[in-house]
Amino acid sequence: MKQIPNARLNLSALRQPMLGFGGSQTFNGDLLHDFPGRDKVYEALFQDLKLDFYRLRNFHDYAGQQTRFDTLIQDFARGALKYGRGKGRGAKAPVRTMFTAWSPPARLKSNNLVSGRSDGTDKGLENATLKPTADGASYVYDDYAHWWLESVQQFKKLSGAYPDYISLQNELDLSVPYEGCRFLPTEGKTREGYALAGYDKALAAVSDLIRKTLGKNAPKIVGPEPFTIQVDGSGKGRVQSYVTPDVLARLDALAFHIYGSGAEKADQTQFHNALKAQRVAFPKTPLLQTEFLEGDTFLKLATQIHDTLVIGEASAYFIWMASRSFHTPSWGMVYFDPNTGVIERRERFYAMKHYSAFVGEGWSRVEAECADPEIRLSAFVQPQQKQAVAVLLNPTDKEKKVALTPPLGYNSAEIFRSSQGEDGERWRPLGKLPPDNTLTLLKRSLVTVRFF
């Protein structure tokens, strides 16, 4: 008889603290506000999926859009506050809001547009940044800081609470035809000769003003939130190129995206190397992956989450869109149909749920090992609640069996399983761990075991 491979958790070998899992609600996702059944969407996101973060867009003071901004922030933030705490979340911490800007208002931009290109088209110059000062000697950092202060104060007025986290600029390393504002690490010129504002001075102005004005109520600040973590020819990752010691001292966590880093490729070597390089550069700072669209299948998303948490030792993983009215596998975890009122939990919803249902703020990842090298195993512990979670991913086209040894002192367990495909299992409860501790992992499946 073929021996079943063993898997073990080492709860005393703590790795990174966890903050949890999130998704954005903006742009086409703004249509959620117009959906009559949106309370059911909030319930799905915050009480079933149990997201830890809701990422919302700061477009306060955009010309002609203030009413829309006020309406959306009031509804989305209050939805998170209403459904993101209490008994419906089990033992999980309250949902945290993250407030992110794609661009400051046009009045603060060098091109007088919210677009990240000179003329607002994809053919425009890649020189859109903060507006220079009247003497041309610097940029309007002080005005930018006051806009951010006014934005978080408006957020508080609309929702009843300040945002928990802010990120000054989404993908500051790109010049895009949609909303954008490019920053260099410090004031200077690009290789093409375009003069751009410096992230270091922008961050200093915003953090100093907000913390001085709001004191203990000031949101935590994350950044720099570049498009990629790709490693350049010198061996330096994109986040590392922006984060000097002074910048790091003003950030509560480092935020980044993983586009262009090899995460979507069949060969994961480039992605894994980028994750490792970033962790080596910042061994003691929380790392938050705050947006990624790719991972259009159950298995791809689960693999990207696992690798980002285990290889990259990130404390959080965000999907690009939490809910959307587009019935496309890679767009949104919850689909809502404005015509019929139908709400559907998409396949990717369950890929994330295997991690987010229990693990979040207050948890830590721990070391774990599995004798089957094809199985991806991650493990987490919440010692105050005496809970531990193991997530096992079988990416192969064959069924697998694993004997999972219960951690010492944990006498009970519950098991849940999902598998890829429209006809696959969806968070199927499998009861207790059997006497021989054997788990059956279907082909292309995830199994979550909660010990308590």
mmCIF file with all atom_site columns, N, CA and C in Angstrom, residues 11 25 30 76 114 120 139 153 159 186 251 268 270 272 283 288 308 330 337 339 361 370 387 400 413 415 449:
data_model
loop_
_atom_site.group_PDB
_atom_site.id
_atom_site.type_symbol
_atom_site.label_atom_id
_atom_site.label_alt_id
_atom_site.label_comp_id
_atom_site.label_asym_id
_atom_site.label_entity_id
_atom_site.label_seq_id
_atom_site.pdbx_PDB_ins_code
_atom_site.Cartn_x
_atom_site.Cartn_y
_atom_site.Cartn_z
_atom_site.occupancy
_atom_site.B_iso_or_equiv
_atom_site.pdbx_formal_charge
_atom_site.auth_seq_id
_atom_site.auth_comp_id
_atom_site.auth_asym_id
_atom_site.auth_atom_id
_atom_site.pdbx_PDB_model_num
ATOM 1  N N  . LEU A 1 11  ? 3.249   25.702 14.948  1.00 0.00 ? 11  LEU A N  1
ATOM 2  C CA . LEU A 1 11  ? 2.612   26.917 15.444  1.00 0.00 ? 11  LEU A CA 1
ATOM 3  C C  . LEU A 1 11  ? 3.549   27.824 16.224  1.00 0.00 ? 11  LEU A C  1
ATOM 4  N N  . GLN A 1 25  ? -13.714 48.749 -4.680  1.00 0.00 ? 25  GLN A N  1
ATOM 5  C CA . GLN A 1 25  ? -15.070 49.045 -5.168  1.00 0.00 ? 25  GLN A CA 1
ATOM 6  C C  . GLN A 1 25  ? -15.032 50.426 -5.792  1.00 0.00 ? 25  GLN A C  1
ATOM 7  N N  . ASP A 1 30  ? -18.636 51.099 -9.248  1.00 0.00 ? 30  ASP A N  1
ATOM 8  C CA . ASP A 1 30  ? -19.491 52.122 -8.654  1.00 0.00 ? 30  ASP A CA 1
ATOM 9  C C  . ASP A 1 30  ? -20.966 51.861 -8.916  1.00 0.00 ? 30  ASP A C  1
ATOM 10 N N  . PHE A 1 76  ? -20.854 53.204 0.254   1.00 0.00 ? 76  PHE A N  1
ATOM 11 C CA . PHE A 1 76  ? -19.896 52.111 0.352   1.00 0.00 ? 76  PHE A CA 1
ATOM 12 C C  . PHE A 1 76  ? -19.269 52.029 1.742   1.00 0.00 ? 76  PHE A C  1
ATOM 13 N N  . VAL A 1 114 ? -7.252  65.223 -14.837 1.00 0.00 ? 114 VAL A N  1
ATOM 14 C CA . VAL A 1 114 ? -7.016  64.117 -13.909 1.00 0.00 ? 114 VAL A CA 1
ATOM 15 C C  . VAL A 1 114 ? -6.304  62.958 -14.613 1.00 0.00 ? 114 VAL A C  1
ATOM 16 N N  . GLY A 1 120 ? -4.713  63.615 -22.010 1.00 0.00 ? 120 GLY A N  1
ATOM 17 C CA . GLY A 1 120 ? -5.822  62.760 -21.613 1.00 0.00 ? 120 GLY A CA 1
ATOM 18 C C  . GLY A 1 120 ? -6.072  61.590 -22.535 1.00 0.00 ? 120 GLY A C  1
ATOM 19 N N  . TYR A 1 139 ? 7.021   71.850 -6.519  1.00 0.00 ? 139 TYR A N  1
ATOM 20 C CA . TYR A 1 139 ? 5.671   71.425 -6.867  1.00 0.00 ? 139 TYR A CA 1
ATOM 21 C C  . TYR A 1 139 ? 4.733   71.764 -5.708  1.00 0.00 ? 139 TYR A C  1
ATOM 22 N N  . GLN A 1 153 ? -11.307 64.252 5.895   1.00 0.00 ? 153 GLN A N  1
ATOM 23 C CA . GLN A 1 153 ? -12.332 64.903 6.714   1.00 0.00 ? 153 GLN A CA 1
ATOM 24 C C  . GLN A 1 153 ? -13.714 64.762 6.072   1.00 0.00 ? 153 GLN A C  1
ATOM 25 N N  . SER A 1 159 ? -19.313 59.240 6.273   1.00 0.00 ? 159 SER A N  1
ATOM 26 C CA . SER A 1 159 ? -19.448 57.862 6.757   1.00 0.00 ? 159 SER A CA 1
ATOM 27 C C  . SER A 1 159 ? -19.548 57.739 8.270   1.00 0.00 ? 159 SER A C  1
ATOM 28 N N  . THR A 1 186 ? 12.279  60.796 -6.039  1.00 0.00 ? 186 THR A N  1
ATOM 29 C CA . THR A 1 186 ? 12.591  62.170 -5.653  1.00 0.00 ? 186 THR A CA 1
ATOM 30 C C  . THR A 1 186 ? 12.443  63.042 -6.898  1.00 0.00 ? 186 THR A C  1
ATOM 31 N N  . LEU A 1 251 ? 5.703   55.550 6.621   1.00 0.00 ? 251 LEU A N  1
ATOM 32 C CA . LEU A 1 251 ? 4.712   54.580 6.162   1.00 0.00 ? 251 LEU A CA 1
ATOM 33 C C  . LEU A 1 251 ? 4.450   53.537 7.241   1.00 0.00 ? 251 LEU A C  1
ATOM 34 N N  . GLN A 1 268 ? 6.716   30.530 -12.998 1.00 0.00 ? 268 GLN A N  1
ATOM 35 C CA . GLN A 1 268 ? 6.619   31.476 -11.889 1.00 0.00 ? 268 GLN A CA 1
ATOM 36 C C  . GLN A 1 268 ? 7.969   31.952 -11.348 1.00 0.00 ? 268 GLN A C  1
ATOM 37 N N  . GLN A 1 270 ? 10.202  34.226 -12.275 1.00 0.00 ? 270 GLN A N  1
ATOM 38 C CA . GLN A 1 270 ? 10.364  35.680 -12.181 1.00 0.00 ? 270 GLN A CA 1
ATOM 39 C C  . GLN A 1 270 ? 9.554   36.240 -11.015 1.00 0.00 ? 270 GLN A C  1
ATOM 40 N N  . HIS A 1 272 ? 8.432   34.664 -8.297  1.00 0.00 ? 272 HIS A N  1
ATOM 41 C CA . HIS A 1 272 ? 8.960   34.215 -7.013  1.00 0.00 ? 272 HIS A CA 1
ATOM 42 C C  . HIS A 1 272 ? 10.234  34.966 -6.640  1.00 0.00 ? 272 HIS A C  1
ATOM 43 N N  . PRO A 1 283 ? 12.605  43.254 5.686   1.00 0.00 ? 283 PRO A N  1
ATOM 44 C CA . PRO A 1 283 ? 12.306  42.070 6.498   1.00 0.00 ? 283 PRO A CA 1
ATOM 45 C C  . PRO A 1 283 ? 11.368  42.314 7.673   1.00 0.00 ? 283 PRO A C  1
ATOM 46 N N  . LEU A 1 288 ? 1.721   44.745 1.834   1.00 0.00 ? 288 LEU A N  1
ATOM 47 C CA . LEU A 1 288 ? 0.323   44.602 1.434   1.00 0.00 ? 288 LEU A CA 1
ATOM 48 C C  . LEU A 1 288 ? 0.231   44.587 -0.088  1.00 0.00 ? 288 LEU A C  1
ATOM 49 N N  . THR A 1 308 ? 2.059   34.753 -2.753  1.00 0.00 ? 308 THR A N  1
ATOM 50 C CA . THR A 1 308 ? 2.281   36.091 -2.203  1.00 0.00 ? 308 THR A CA 1
ATOM 51 C C  . THR A 1 308 ? 2.416   36.039 -0.682  1.00 0.00 ? 308 THR A C  1
ATOM 52 N N  . SER A 1 330 ? -12.929 36.863 -14.400 1.00 0.00 ? 330 SER A N  1
ATOM 53 C CA . SER A 1 330 ? -11.863 37.608 -13.727 1.00 0.00 ? 330 SER A CA 1
ATOM 54 C C  . SER A 1 330 ? -12.317 38.955 -13.189 1.00 0.00 ? 330 SER A C  1
ATOM 55 N N  . ASP A 1 337 ? -26.597 41.417 -11.024 1.00 0.00 ? 337 ASP A N  1
ATOM 56 C CA . ASP A 1 337 ? -27.263 41.701 -12.294 1.00 0.00 ? 337 ASP A CA 1
ATOM 57 C C  . ASP A 1 337 ? -28.284 42.812 -12.072 1.00 0.00 ? 337 ASP A C  1
ATOM 58 N N  . ASN A 1 339 ? -30.468 43.992 -13.965 1.00 0.00 ? 339 ASN A N  1
ATOM 59 C CA . ASN A 1 339 ? -31.743 43.749 -14.644 1.00 0.00 ? 339 ASN A CA 1
ATOM 60 C C  . ASN A 1 339 ? -32.624 42.752 -13.913 1.00 0.00 ? 339 ASN A C  1
ATOM 61 N N  . GLU A 1 361 ? -6.829  40.060 10.585  1.00 0.00 ? 361 GLU A N  1
ATOM 62 C CA . GLU A 1 361 ? -6.122  40.848 11.588  1.00 0.00 ? 361 GLU A CA 1
ATOM 63 C C  . GLU A 1 361 ? -6.058  40.088 12.914  1.00 0.00 ? 361 GLU A C  1
ATOM 64 N N  . CYS A 1 370 ? 4.757   19.878 3.975   1.00 0.00 ? 370 CYS A N  1
ATOM 65 C CA . CYS A 1 370 ? 4.014   18.745 3.442   1.00 0.00 ? 370 CYS A CA 1
ATOM 66 C C  . CYS A 1 370 ? 4.991   17.861 2.676   1.00 0.00 ? 370 CYS A C  1
ATOM 67 N N  . GLN A 1 387 ? -7.161  29.361 17.797  1.00 0.00 ? 387 GLN A N  1
ATOM 68 C CA . GLN A 1 387 ? -7.543  28.839 16.497  1.00 0.00 ? 387 GLN A CA 1
ATOM 69 C C  . GLN A 1 387 ? -6.299  28.683 15.633  1.00 0.00 ? 387 GLN A C  1
ATOM 70 N N  . LYS A 1 400 ? -5.499  13.759 -4.649  1.00 0.00 ? 400 LYS A N  1
ATOM 71 C CA . LYS A 1 400 ? -4.387  13.554 -3.710  1.00 0.00 ? 400 LYS A CA 1
ATOM 72 C C  . LYS A 1 400 ? -4.925  13.265 -2.322  1.00 0.00 ? 400 LYS A C  1
ATOM 73 N N  . ALA A 1 413 ? -11.720 19.999 14.939  1.00 0.00 ? 413 ALA A N  1
ATOM 74 C CA . ALA A 1 413 ? -11.414 20.540 13.615  1.00 0.00 ? 413 ALA A CA 1
ATOM 75 C C  . ALA A 1 413 ? -12.667 20.502 12.749  1.00 0.00 ? 413 ALA A C  1
ATOM 76 N N  . ILE A 1 415 ? -13.630 20.939 8.380   1.00 0.00 ? 415 ILE A N  1
ATOM 77 C CA . ILE A 1 415 ? -12.988 20.894 7.075   1.00 0.00 ? 415 ILE A CA 1
ATOM 78 C C  . ILE A 1 415 ? -13.944 21.422 6.016   1.00 0.00 ? 415 ILE A C  1
ATOM 79 N N  . VAL A 1 449 ? -8.752  23.645 6.730   1.00 0.00 ? 449 VAL A N  1
ATOM 80 C CA . VAL A 1 449 ? -9.012  22.963 7.995   1.00 0.00 ? 449 VAL A CA 1
ATOM 81 C C  . VAL A 1 449 ? -8.827  23.980 9.116   1.00 0.00 ? 449 VAL A C  1
#
